[in-house]
Amino acid sequence: LRIENLEEERTRITKHLNNNGFYKFAENFITFDIDSSRGNDKTIIITKIKQPKSDSLHFKYYLNKIYINTSYDPYVSNESLTDTIVYNDVKIISNGKSKFNPNPLYRSLFIHPKELYNQRKENLTFQQFANLQMFSFIKIEFKEIENENGIKQLDVFVLLKPAKRMSVSGELMGIYREGFGGNGQVSFNKKNAFGNSEILNFTFSGGFENLKQVDENDFKIGSNIGPRLSLTFPRLFLLPRTTKSIPKNSFPKTTFSAYYNFQQRSQFARYLTNISLTYKWNEGKYKTHSFSLLDMNFAFITKDSKILSDLSRLSPSQKFKFEDAISSGVKYSFLYNNQNNDKIKNPTYFIAKSSLIGLTALAAEALKLEERDINTNAITLAGIRYATFFKIQGDLRKFFNFTHNQQIALRSFIGAGISLDKDGVIPFDQLYFVGGANSIRGWRQRTLGQGSYNNADDNVDKLGEVKIEVNAEYRFPITTILKGALFMDAGNVWTEKPDRDTEPYGYKNIDINRFYKEFAVSPGLGLRLDFDFFLFRVDLGVPLKQAYNYSTWKLESNKTQINFGVGYPF
């Protein structure tokens, strides 16, 4: 016999009754009589329901009229509402003409006239309106009425205060080693863009980095810049039958997006365009599914004479990674995240992603209709290489919380891609890299790897089809807003296939007998300014073990990286 079990039973009974019409029932109506006088370690428990003070019985309540107020303001009088729309037995009221079309509002309701009151449906209605991201204040009120037959009824008032339609947000991330570098972005959001509760987002991102020239002993500025435009609908757009088959409480969404990115490195420039159509829906409280029915990439690269000379020394499979490419296919991701539940002491975050790219090309190949490059034998479209590959990755994070706001955060990441055409490769923009403010913080982005490869004269970005990374971070408070961190990062990237021409400098490809020896390791410490709504951090990462040296562990303080960022690295 445990008090906690009785409390859980009281909560269970109350929830069951609240979900079956008993609007006014509460836990304090439930009492337990306990008789333990019979001995033999046996106890008789009698559950009793107390009568309400004003009535001899607990009554069921039915819903009567439902009103949605889209102009509510909790701080002023709301008596000047001048416009009413009746939509499927629901009255939508506003001050002047409503800025919201009625259909998305009606779809957000889980409660309807003539139904029994159900607290679960009330909570789902609140959650759905919150998921629309259209309103800064949401409240559901009930007014008791009684009809001529003595049936208890409730009028429902869904009170909504519209949020600001336009909002701006930004993000910054920096690094310092022999010169500053950094990335940033600014996002513009327009809510209810076309009246159907859509969210229109425009993001402009850019950054720069000092790139050391191996053969010139100086630096050049590398940069990347580009816009992204997306439009999100609160339903599965273009799939009406599927929308009806998916439960409303999965809160489905559709996002159309397109972006363009220009990247200038020391020896080449890359132009990337992407178009995608993505569906997203929830499963329960913690799971989210995402499926991209369409994901198209167009990558074009221009190279100077120096990198052409460098690439000429690489194997064909390595060289092709820096060629123009087209890819299209489908993507799926699964997210499990319970970090927002304060009752869970040690929350978990896990996301898995998979991509199957090049379905059209594979179908053409099966029908013997594909085009082939006469020199490389790779599948092409209008003379441009058409990528075909499968990619899968997982990112697991675990957070252990202790007293005095101390936390240990752990992350492990593994990802791999494999070409589905024996003469093909994975495009440049789909490859993995490590280093930087959110990865292995003792190295700059794209300067670590591949495998044990180490050639001081090779200034080409270090990219690979396989990535393994592990991180551990101890976070602790120093003052109210100043926080500290001690961390350890380890990992590397590898190529799928060996590069025989560069093996005198080390092995680039993944091998089960040695990959764990080729982990680069970087400890460090960090400071964070935590303003609750905004966190700015500075992390110092120091190389401790180089990937190309299996046995030497040496703290190389002269190669310390200073990383700047907004938000935690994971």
Coordinates of C-alpha atoms in Angstrom, one line a residue:
L1 CA 0.0 0.0 0.0
R2 CA 1.6 3.3 -1.2
I3 CA 0.1 6.8 -1.0
E4 CA 1.5 7.4 -4.5
N5 CA -0.7 4.6 -5.9
L6 CA -3.8 6.1 -4.3
E7 CA -3.0 9.5 -5.8
E8 CA -2.5 7.9 -9.2
E9 CA -5.9 6.1 -8.9
R10 CA -7.6 9.4 -7.9
T11 CA -6.0 11.1 -11.0
R12 CA -7.1 8.2 -13.3
I13 CA -10.7 8.3 -12.1
T14 CA -10.9 12.1 -12.4
K15 CA -9.4 12.1 -15.9
H16 CA -11.8 9.3 -17.0
L17 CA -14.9 11.3 -15.8
N18 CA -13.6 14.6 -17.2
N19 CA -13.3 12.9 -20.6
N20 CA -16.9 11.6 -20.4
G21 CA -18.9 14.7 -19.7
F22 CA -18.4 15.4 -16.1
Y23 CA -17.2 19.0 -16.5
K24 CA -17.2 20.0 -12.9
F25 CA -15.8 16.9 -11.4
A26 CA -12.4 17.3 -9.5
E27 CA -10.1 15.1 -7.5
N28 CA -11.2 16.4 -4.2
F29 CA -14.5 14.5 -4.6
I30 CA -12.7 11.2 -4.3
T31 CA -11.8 9.7 -0.9
F32 CA -10.5 6.3 0.2
D33 CA -11.6 4.3 3.3
I34 CA -8.8 2.0 4.3
D35 CA -9.4 -1.1 6.5
S36 CA -6.2 -2.9 7.6
S37 CA -7.6 -4.6 10.7
R38 CA -8.0 -8.0 9.1
G39 CA -4.4 -8.9 9.3
N40 CA -2.5 -11.3 7.0
D41 CA -1.0 -8.2 5.3
K42 CA -4.3 -7.6 3.6
T43 CA -6.0 -4.2 3.3
I44 CA -9.5 -3.4 2.1
I45 CA -9.8 -0.1 0.2
I46 CA -13.2 1.5 -0.5
T47 CA -13.3 4.3 -3.0
K48 CA -16.0 6.9 -2.3
I49 CA -17.4 9.7 -4.4
K50 CA -18.6 12.8 -2.4
Q51 CA -21.6 14.7 -3.5
P52 CA -21.3 18.3 -4.7
K53 CA -22.5 20.9 -2.3
S54 CA -25.1 22.4 -4.6
D55 CA -26.5 19.2 -6.0
S56 CA -27.2 15.6 -5.0
L57 CA -25.6 14.3 -8.1
H58 CA -22.7 14.9 -10.5
F59 CA -24.1 15.8 -13.9
K60 CA -22.9 15.3 -17.4
Y61 CA -22.5 18.4 -19.6
Y62 CA -23.1 18.6 -23.3
L63 CA -21.6 21.3 -25.6
N64 CA -24.1 23.8 -26.9
K65 CA -22.8 26.7 -29.0
I66 CA -19.2 27.3 -29.9
Y67 CA -17.7 30.8 -30.5
I68 CA -14.2 31.6 -31.8
N69 CA -13.1 35.1 -31.1
T70 CA -10.2 36.1 -33.3
S71 CA -9.9 39.6 -31.9
Y72 CA -9.7 38.9 -28.2
D73 CA -7.5 41.1 -26.0
P74 CA -7.2 40.1 -22.3
Y75 CA -6.4 43.7 -21.3
V76 CA -9.2 45.6 -22.8
S77 CA -13.0 45.4 -23.2
N78 CA -14.1 43.0 -25.9
E79 CA -17.7 44.3 -26.3
S80 CA -17.1 46.0 -29.6
L81 CA -17.1 42.9 -31.8
T82 CA -18.9 43.8 -35.0
D83 CA -18.5 40.8 -37.4
T84 CA -19.8 37.3 -37.1
I85 CA -19.4 34.4 -39.5
V86 CA -21.3 31.1 -39.1
Y87 CA -19.2 28.2 -40.4
N88 CA -20.4 24.6 -39.9
D89 CA -22.4 25.5 -36.7
V90 CA -19.5 27.5 -35.3
K91 CA -19.7 31.2 -34.9
I92 CA -16.5 33.1 -35.7
I93 CA -16.5 36.6 -34.3
S94 CA -14.1 39.5 -34.6
N95 CA -13.7 43.3 -34.4
G96 CA -14.3 44.2 -38.0
K97 CA -13.7 41.8 -40.8
S98 CA -11.7 38.8 -39.6
K99 CA -8.2 38.4 -41.0
F100 CA -8.4 34.6 -40.7
N101 CA -10.3 32.4 -43.1
P102 CA -12.7 30.2 -41.2
N103 CA -11.6 26.8 -42.5
P104 CA -8.2 26.5 -40.7
L105 CA -9.9 27.7 -37.5
Y106 CA -12.7 25.2 -37.8
R107 CA -10.1 22.4 -38.5
S108 CA -8.4 23.3 -35.3
L109 CA -11.4 22.4 -33.2
F110 CA -11.6 18.9 -31.6
I111 CA -14.9 19.9 -29.8
H112 CA -18.3 20.3 -31.5
P113 CA -21.9 21.1 -30.6
K114 CA -24.1 18.4 -29.0
E115 CA -21.0 16.4 -27.9
L116 CA -20.3 15.4 -24.4
Y117 CA -17.7 17.6 -22.7
N118 CA -14.3 16.0 -23.0
Q119 CA -11.3 17.5 -21.3
R120 CA -8.8 15.7 -23.6
K121 CA -10.5 17.3 -26.6
E122 CA -10.4 20.6 -24.9
N123 CA -6.6 20.3 -24.4
L124 CA -6.1 19.1 -28.0
T125 CA -8.0 22.1 -29.3
F126 CA -5.8 24.4 -27.2
Q127 CA -2.7 22.6 -28.5
Q128 CA -3.8 22.8 -32.2
F129 CA -4.4 26.6 -32.0
A130 CA -1.0 26.9 -30.4
N131 CA 0.6 24.9 -33.2
L132 CA -0.9 27.3 -35.8
Q133 CA 1.6 29.9 -34.3
M134 CA -0.9 32.6 -35.2
F135 CA -1.9 33.7 -31.7
S136 CA 0.0 35.2 -28.7
F137 CA -2.8 34.4 -26.3
I138 CA -5.2 31.4 -26.3
K139 CA -7.9 30.6 -23.7
I140 CA -10.9 28.4 -23.7
E141 CA -13.8 29.4 -21.5
F142 CA -17.1 27.6 -20.7
K143 CA -20.4 29.1 -19.7
E144 CA -23.0 26.9 -18.0
I145 CA -26.5 26.9 -19.3
E146 CA -29.5 24.6 -18.8
N147 CA -32.2 23.9 -21.5
E148 CA -35.9 23.5 -21.0
N149 CA -35.5 19.7 -20.4
G150 CA -33.0 20.2 -17.6
I151 CA -30.0 19.0 -19.6
K152 CA -26.8 20.6 -18.5
Q153 CA -25.0 22.4 -21.3
L154 CA -21.9 24.5 -22.0
D155 CA -21.4 27.4 -24.4
V156 CA -17.7 27.4 -25.5
F157 CA -15.7 30.5 -26.1
V158 CA -12.3 30.1 -27.8
L159 CA -10.5 33.4 -27.1
L160 CA -7.6 34.2 -29.5
K161 CA -5.4 37.2 -29.5
P162 CA -3.5 37.5 -32.9
A163 CA 0.2 37.6 -32.7
K164 CA 2.3 40.1 -34.6
R165 CA 2.2 39.2 -38.2
M166 CA 5.8 40.2 -38.9
S167 CA 8.8 39.1 -36.8
V168 CA 12.5 39.2 -37.2
S169 CA 15.1 36.9 -35.7
G170 CA 18.9 36.3 -36.1
E171 CA 21.7 34.0 -35.3
L172 CA 25.5 34.4 -35.1
M173 CA 28.4 31.9 -34.9
G174 CA 32.1 32.7 -35.0
I175 CA 35.6 31.2 -34.9
Y176 CA 39.1 32.6 -34.3
R177 CA 42.4 31.0 -35.3
E178 CA 45.0 33.1 -37.0
G179 CA 42.1 35.4 -37.9
F180 CA 38.4 35.8 -37.4
G181 CA 35.6 34.0 -39.2
G182 CA 31.9 33.6 -38.7
N183 CA 28.4 32.8 -39.9
G184 CA 25.1 34.5 -39.4
Q185 CA 21.6 34.7 -40.6
V186 CA 18.5 36.9 -40.3
S187 CA 15.0 35.5 -40.7
F188 CA 11.8 37.3 -41.5
N189 CA 8.5 35.6 -40.7
K190 CA 5.0 36.7 -41.9
K191 CA 2.2 34.8 -40.2
N192 CA -1.2 34.3 -41.8
A193 CA 0.5 35.4 -45.0
F194 CA -2.5 34.7 -47.3
G195 CA -5.3 34.4 -44.7
N196 CA -5.2 30.6 -44.3
S197 CA -2.8 30.5 -41.3
E198 CA 0.2 30.0 -43.5
I199 CA 3.7 31.1 -42.4
L200 CA 5.9 32.7 -45.0
N201 CA 9.6 32.7 -44.0
F202 CA 12.5 34.5 -45.7
T203 CA 16.0 33.8 -44.4
F204 CA 19.2 35.3 -45.6
S205 CA 22.4 33.7 -44.3
G206 CA 26.1 34.4 -44.9
G207 CA 29.6 34.0 -43.5
F208 CA 33.3 34.4 -44.0
E209 CA 36.4 32.5 -43.0
N210 CA 40.2 33.0 -43.2
L211 CA 41.6 30.3 -45.4
K212 CA 45.3 29.7 -45.1
Q213 CA 47.2 29.2 -48.4
V214 CA 49.6 26.3 -48.0
D215 CA 52.0 27.5 -50.7
E216 CA 51.7 31.2 -50.2
N217 CA 52.0 31.7 -46.4
D218 CA 49.0 34.1 -46.3
F219 CA 45.3 34.1 -46.0
K220 CA 42.3 34.5 -48.3
I221 CA 38.7 35.1 -47.4
G222 CA 36.3 32.3 -48.0
S223 CA 32.6 33.2 -48.0
N224 CA 29.1 31.8 -48.3
I225 CA 25.9 33.7 -48.9
G226 CA 22.3 32.9 -49.9
P227 CA 18.6 33.3 -49.4
R228 CA 15.9 30.7 -48.5
L229 CA 12.2 31.1 -49.0
S230 CA 9.6 28.8 -47.4
L231 CA 5.8 28.6 -47.1
T232 CA 4.2 26.4 -44.5
F233 CA 0.5 25.3 -44.5
P234 CA -1.2 23.8 -41.4
R235 CA -2.4 20.7 -43.3
L236 CA -1.1 18.1 -45.8
F237 CA -1.3 20.3 -48.9
L238 CA -2.2 18.5 -52.2
L239 CA -3.1 15.3 -50.4
P240 CA -6.7 15.7 -49.3
R241 CA -7.4 12.0 -48.9
T242 CA -4.3 11.4 -46.9
T243 CA -5.2 14.4 -44.7
K244 CA -8.5 12.7 -43.8
S245 CA -6.8 9.4 -43.0
I246 CA -4.3 11.0 -40.6
P247 CA -5.6 11.8 -37.1
K248 CA -6.1 15.5 -36.4
N249 CA -4.0 15.3 -33.3
S250 CA -1.0 14.5 -35.4
F251 CA -1.0 18.3 -36.4
P252 CA 0.1 17.8 -40.0
K253 CA 2.0 20.5 -41.9
T254 CA 3.3 21.1 -45.4
T255 CA 6.3 23.2 -46.3
F256 CA 7.3 24.3 -49.8
S257 CA 10.9 25.7 -49.8
A258 CA 13.6 26.9 -52.1
Y259 CA 17.0 28.2 -51.5
Y260 CA 20.1 29.4 -53.3
N261 CA 23.6 29.3 -51.8
F262 CA 26.9 30.7 -53.2
Q263 CA 30.1 29.5 -51.6
Q264 CA 33.5 31.0 -52.4
R265 CA 36.5 29.1 -51.3
S266 CA 40.1 29.8 -52.0
Q267 CA 40.3 27.7 -55.2
F268 CA 36.7 27.2 -56.3
A269 CA 33.2 28.6 -56.2
R270 CA 30.0 26.6 -55.7
Y271 CA 26.4 27.5 -56.7
L272 CA 23.7 25.4 -55.1
T273 CA 19.9 25.5 -55.7
N274 CA 17.4 23.4 -53.8
I275 CA 13.6 22.9 -54.2
S276 CA 11.6 20.7 -51.8
L277 CA 8.1 19.7 -50.7
T278 CA 8.0 18.3 -47.2
Y279 CA 5.2 16.9 -45.1
K280 CA 5.5 16.8 -41.3
W281 CA 3.2 15.3 -38.6
N282 CA 3.4 14.3 -35.0
E283 CA 2.9 10.9 -33.3
G284 CA 2.0 11.3 -29.7
K285 CA 3.7 13.8 -27.5
Y286 CA 7.4 13.2 -28.4
K287 CA 7.6 11.8 -31.9
T288 CA 7.7 13.7 -35.2
H289 CA 7.8 12.4 -38.7
S290 CA 8.9 14.3 -41.8
F291 CA 8.7 13.1 -45.4
S292 CA 10.0 15.0 -48.4
L293 CA 8.1 13.9 -51.5
L294 CA 10.3 16.1 -53.6
D295 CA 13.9 17.2 -53.0
M296 CA 15.9 18.5 -55.9
N297 CA 19.4 19.9 -55.9
F298 CA 21.4 21.6 -58.6
A299 CA 25.1 22.0 -57.8
F300 CA 27.6 23.8 -60.1
I301 CA 31.2 24.4 -59.3
T302 CA 33.8 26.7 -61.0
K303 CA 37.5 26.0 -60.3
D304 CA 40.7 28.0 -60.7
S305 CA 43.9 26.6 -62.1
K306 CA 45.4 25.7 -58.7
I307 CA 42.6 23.4 -57.6
L308 CA 42.5 21.8 -61.1
S309 CA 46.1 20.9 -60.5
D310 CA 45.3 19.5 -57.0
L311 CA 42.3 17.5 -58.4
S312 CA 44.4 16.0 -61.2
R313 CA 46.3 14.2 -58.5
L314 CA 43.1 12.6 -57.0
S315 CA 41.4 9.4 -58.0
P316 CA 38.4 9.7 -60.3
S317 CA 36.0 9.0 -57.5
Q318 CA 37.5 11.8 -55.4
K319 CA 37.7 14.2 -58.3
F320 CA 34.1 13.7 -59.3
K321 CA 33.0 15.1 -55.9
F322 CA 34.0 18.6 -57.2
E323 CA 32.0 18.3 -60.5
D324 CA 28.6 19.7 -61.4
A325 CA 25.7 17.5 -60.3
I326 CA 21.9 17.2 -60.3
S327 CA 20.1 15.1 -57.8
S328 CA 16.4 14.5 -56.9
G329 CA 14.7 12.0 -54.6
V330 CA 12.8 11.4 -51.4
K331 CA 13.8 12.0 -47.8
Y332 CA 12.4 10.8 -44.4
S333 CA 13.3 11.8 -40.9
F334 CA 12.1 10.7 -37.4
L335 CA 12.5 12.8 -34.3
Y336 CA 12.0 11.8 -30.7
N337 CA 12.4 14.7 -28.2
N338 CA 11.1 14.8 -24.6
Q339 CA 13.2 17.8 -23.5
N340 CA 10.1 20.0 -23.0
N341 CA 8.6 17.8 -20.3
D342 CA 9.9 19.2 -17.0
K343 CA 8.8 16.0 -15.2
I344 CA 11.5 14.0 -17.0
K345 CA 14.8 14.5 -15.1
N346 CA 17.1 13.2 -17.8
P347 CA 15.6 13.9 -21.2
T348 CA 16.5 12.4 -24.6
Y349 CA 16.8 13.8 -28.1
F350 CA 17.1 11.5 -31.1
I351 CA 16.8 12.2 -34.8
A352 CA 17.3 9.8 -37.7
K353 CA 17.4 10.9 -41.3
S354 CA 17.5 8.9 -44.6
S355 CA 17.6 9.9 -48.2
L356 CA 17.1 7.9 -51.4
I357 CA 18.3 10.1 -54.3
G358 CA 18.3 9.4 -58.0
L359 CA 15.1 7.4 -58.4
T360 CA 14.5 8.7 -61.9
A361 CA 18.0 7.8 -63.0
L362 CA 17.8 4.4 -61.5
A363 CA 14.5 3.7 -63.3
A364 CA 16.0 4.9 -66.6
E365 CA 19.0 2.6 -65.9
A366 CA 16.7 -0.4 -65.3
L367 CA 15.0 0.4 -68.7
K368 CA 18.3 0.9 -70.4
L369 CA 17.4 4.5 -71.2
E370 CA 20.0 6.3 -69.2
E371 CA 22.7 8.6 -70.6
R372 CA 26.3 7.9 -69.8
D373 CA 29.4 10.1 -69.8
I374 CA 31.8 8.7 -72.4
N375 CA 34.8 9.4 -70.2
T376 CA 33.6 8.5 -66.7
N377 CA 30.6 6.2 -67.5
A378 CA 28.6 8.2 -64.8
I379 CA 24.8 8.7 -65.4
T380 CA 24.1 12.2 -66.8
L381 CA 21.2 14.4 -67.7
A382 CA 21.9 17.0 -70.4
G383 CA 25.6 16.4 -70.0
I384 CA 25.5 17.0 -66.2
R385 CA 26.2 14.1 -63.8
Y386 CA 23.0 12.8 -62.1
A387 CA 23.7 11.6 -58.6
T388 CA 22.2 8.4 -57.3
F389 CA 22.9 7.4 -53.7
F390 CA 21.4 6.3 -50.4
K391 CA 22.2 8.2 -47.1
I392 CA 21.3 7.4 -43.5
Q393 CA 22.3 9.1 -40.3
G394 CA 21.5 9.2 -36.6
D395 CA 22.0 11.8 -33.9
L396 CA 21.5 10.8 -30.2
R397 CA 21.7 13.2 -27.3
K398 CA 21.2 12.5 -23.6
F399 CA 21.1 15.1 -20.9
F400 CA 21.7 14.3 -17.2
N401 CA 20.6 17.0 -14.8
F402 CA 22.0 17.4 -11.3
T403 CA 21.5 19.8 -8.4
H404 CA 22.6 23.4 -8.5
N405 CA 21.7 23.6 -12.3
Q406 CA 24.6 21.3 -13.3
Q407 CA 24.2 19.2 -16.4
I408 CA 26.2 16.6 -18.4
A409 CA 25.2 16.6 -22.1
L410 CA 26.3 13.7 -24.3
R411 CA 26.0 13.4 -28.1
S412 CA 26.8 10.7 -30.6
F413 CA 26.5 11.0 -34.4
I414 CA 27.0 8.5 -37.1
G415 CA 26.2 9.0 -40.8
A416 CA 27.0 7.2 -44.0
G417 CA 26.2 7.5 -47.7
I418 CA 26.7 5.0 -50.5
S419 CA 26.5 5.6 -54.2
L420 CA 23.9 3.4 -56.0
D421 CA 25.7 3.5 -59.3
K422 CA 29.1 1.8 -59.4
D423 CA 30.5 4.6 -61.5
G424 CA 28.8 7.4 -59.5
V425 CA 29.7 9.4 -56.4
I426 CA 27.9 11.5 -53.8
P427 CA 27.8 15.2 -54.7
F428 CA 29.9 17.8 -52.9
D429 CA 27.0 19.3 -51.0
Q430 CA 25.8 16.0 -49.6
L431 CA 29.1 14.9 -48.1
Y432 CA 30.0 15.1 -44.4
F433 CA 32.6 17.3 -42.7
V434 CA 33.7 18.0 -39.1
G435 CA 35.2 20.9 -37.2
G436 CA 33.8 24.3 -36.2
A437 CA 31.7 25.7 -33.4
N438 CA 29.1 22.9 -33.3
S439 CA 31.4 19.9 -34.0
I440 CA 35.0 19.1 -33.0
R441 CA 35.9 22.5 -31.7
G442 CA 39.7 22.1 -31.9
W443 CA 39.6 22.4 -35.8
R444 CA 38.1 24.7 -38.3
Q445 CA 35.2 23.5 -40.5
R446 CA 36.3 21.1 -43.3
T447 CA 40.0 21.0 -42.2
L448 CA 39.9 17.6 -40.3
G449 CA 40.2 14.2 -42.1
Q450 CA 39.7 12.2 -44.1
G451 CA 40.7 9.2 -42.0
S452 CA 44.5 9.2 -41.3
Y453 CA 45.2 11.2 -44.5
N454 CA 47.8 14.0 -43.8
N455 CA 49.2 16.0 -46.7
A456 CA 50.3 19.6 -45.8
D457 CA 50.2 20.5 -49.5
D458 CA 46.5 19.5 -49.9
N459 CA 44.3 22.6 -49.4
V460 CA 41.1 20.9 -50.7
D461 CA 38.1 20.7 -48.2
K462 CA 38.1 17.5 -46.2
L463 CA 34.8 15.8 -47.0
G464 CA 33.6 12.2 -46.7
E465 CA 30.8 9.8 -47.1
V466 CA 31.1 8.5 -43.5
K467 CA 31.1 10.6 -40.3
I468 CA 31.4 9.5 -36.7
E469 CA 31.4 12.0 -33.9
V470 CA 31.0 11.9 -30.1
N471 CA 30.8 14.8 -27.7
A472 CA 30.6 15.2 -23.9
E473 CA 30.0 18.5 -22.1
Y474 CA 29.8 19.4 -18.4
R475 CA 27.8 22.5 -17.9
F476 CA 27.7 24.5 -14.6
P477 CA 26.7 27.9 -13.3
I478 CA 29.2 30.6 -12.3
T479 CA 26.9 33.4 -11.6
T480 CA 23.2 34.0 -12.4
I481 CA 23.8 34.6 -16.1
L482 CA 27.4 33.4 -16.6
K483 CA 27.8 29.7 -17.1
G484 CA 30.8 27.6 -17.7
A485 CA 31.5 24.4 -19.6
L486 CA 34.2 21.7 -19.9
F487 CA 34.0 19.5 -23.0
M488 CA 35.6 16.8 -25.0
D489 CA 35.0 16.3 -28.8
A490 CA 36.1 13.3 -30.9
G491 CA 35.5 12.0 -34.4
N492 CA 36.4 12.1 -38.1
V493 CA 35.2 11.7 -41.6
W494 CA 36.1 9.0 -44.1
T495 CA 35.6 8.2 -47.7
E496 CA 33.6 5.2 -48.9
K497 CA 36.3 3.9 -51.3
P498 CA 40.1 3.9 -50.9
D499 CA 42.2 6.4 -52.8
R500 CA 45.3 4.4 -53.9
D501 CA 47.0 7.5 -55.3
T502 CA 47.1 9.3 -51.9
E503 CA 47.8 6.3 -49.6
P504 CA 51.5 7.3 -49.1
Y505 CA 50.0 10.2 -47.0
G506 CA 47.5 7.9 -45.1
Y507 CA 44.2 6.1 -45.5
K508 CA 41.1 8.1 -46.4
N509 CA 38.6 5.3 -46.5
I510 CA 36.6 3.8 -43.6
D511 CA 38.0 0.5 -42.3
I512 CA 36.5 -1.5 -39.4
N513 CA 40.0 -2.5 -38.2
R514 CA 41.3 1.0 -37.8
F515 CA 38.6 3.7 -37.9
Y516 CA 38.5 4.0 -34.1
K517 CA 42.3 4.7 -34.1
E518 CA 41.7 7.6 -36.5
F519 CA 39.5 9.6 -34.1
A520 CA 40.8 13.2 -33.7
V521 CA 40.3 14.4 -30.1
S522 CA 39.8 17.9 -28.8
P523 CA 39.1 19.0 -25.2
G524 CA 38.2 22.5 -24.2
L525 CA 36.4 24.9 -22.0
G526 CA 33.7 27.5 -22.6
L527 CA 31.9 30.5 -21.2
R528 CA 28.2 31.2 -21.9
L529 CA 26.1 34.3 -21.2
D530 CA 22.6 32.9 -20.6
F531 CA 19.7 35.5 -20.8
D532 CA 17.0 32.7 -20.9
F533 CA 15.7 33.9 -24.3
F534 CA 19.3 34.2 -25.7
L535 CA 22.6 32.4 -25.1
F536 CA 25.9 33.6 -26.4
R537 CA 28.9 31.3 -26.0
V538 CA 32.7 31.3 -26.4
D539 CA 34.4 27.9 -26.6
L540 CA 38.1 27.2 -26.7
G541 CA 39.0 23.9 -28.3
V542 CA 42.6 22.5 -28.3
P543 CA 43.8 19.6 -30.5
L544 CA 44.8 16.7 -28.2
K545 CA 45.1 13.8 -30.7
Q546 CA 45.6 14.1 -34.4
A547 CA 43.7 11.6 -36.6
Y548 CA 46.8 10.6 -38.5
N549 CA 48.8 9.8 -35.4
Y550 CA 47.4 6.6 -33.7
S551 CA 49.4 6.7 -30.5
T552 CA 50.5 10.3 -29.7
W553 CA 48.4 12.4 -27.3
K554 CA 49.8 15.9 -27.0
L555 CA 48.0 19.1 -26.1
E556 CA 48.8 21.5 -29.0
S557 CA 48.0 24.8 -27.3
N558 CA 49.5 26.8 -30.2
K559 CA 46.6 25.5 -32.4
T560 CA 43.8 26.6 -30.1
Q561 CA 40.5 27.4 -31.8
I562 CA 38.2 30.1 -30.5
N563 CA 34.6 29.4 -31.4
F564 CA 31.7 31.9 -31.0
G565 CA 28.1 30.8 -31.2
V566 CA 24.5 31.5 -30.3
G567 CA 22.8 28.7 -28.4
Y568 CA 24.2 25.4 -27.2
P569 CA 26.3 23.3 -29.6
F570 CA 23.9 20.4 -29.0

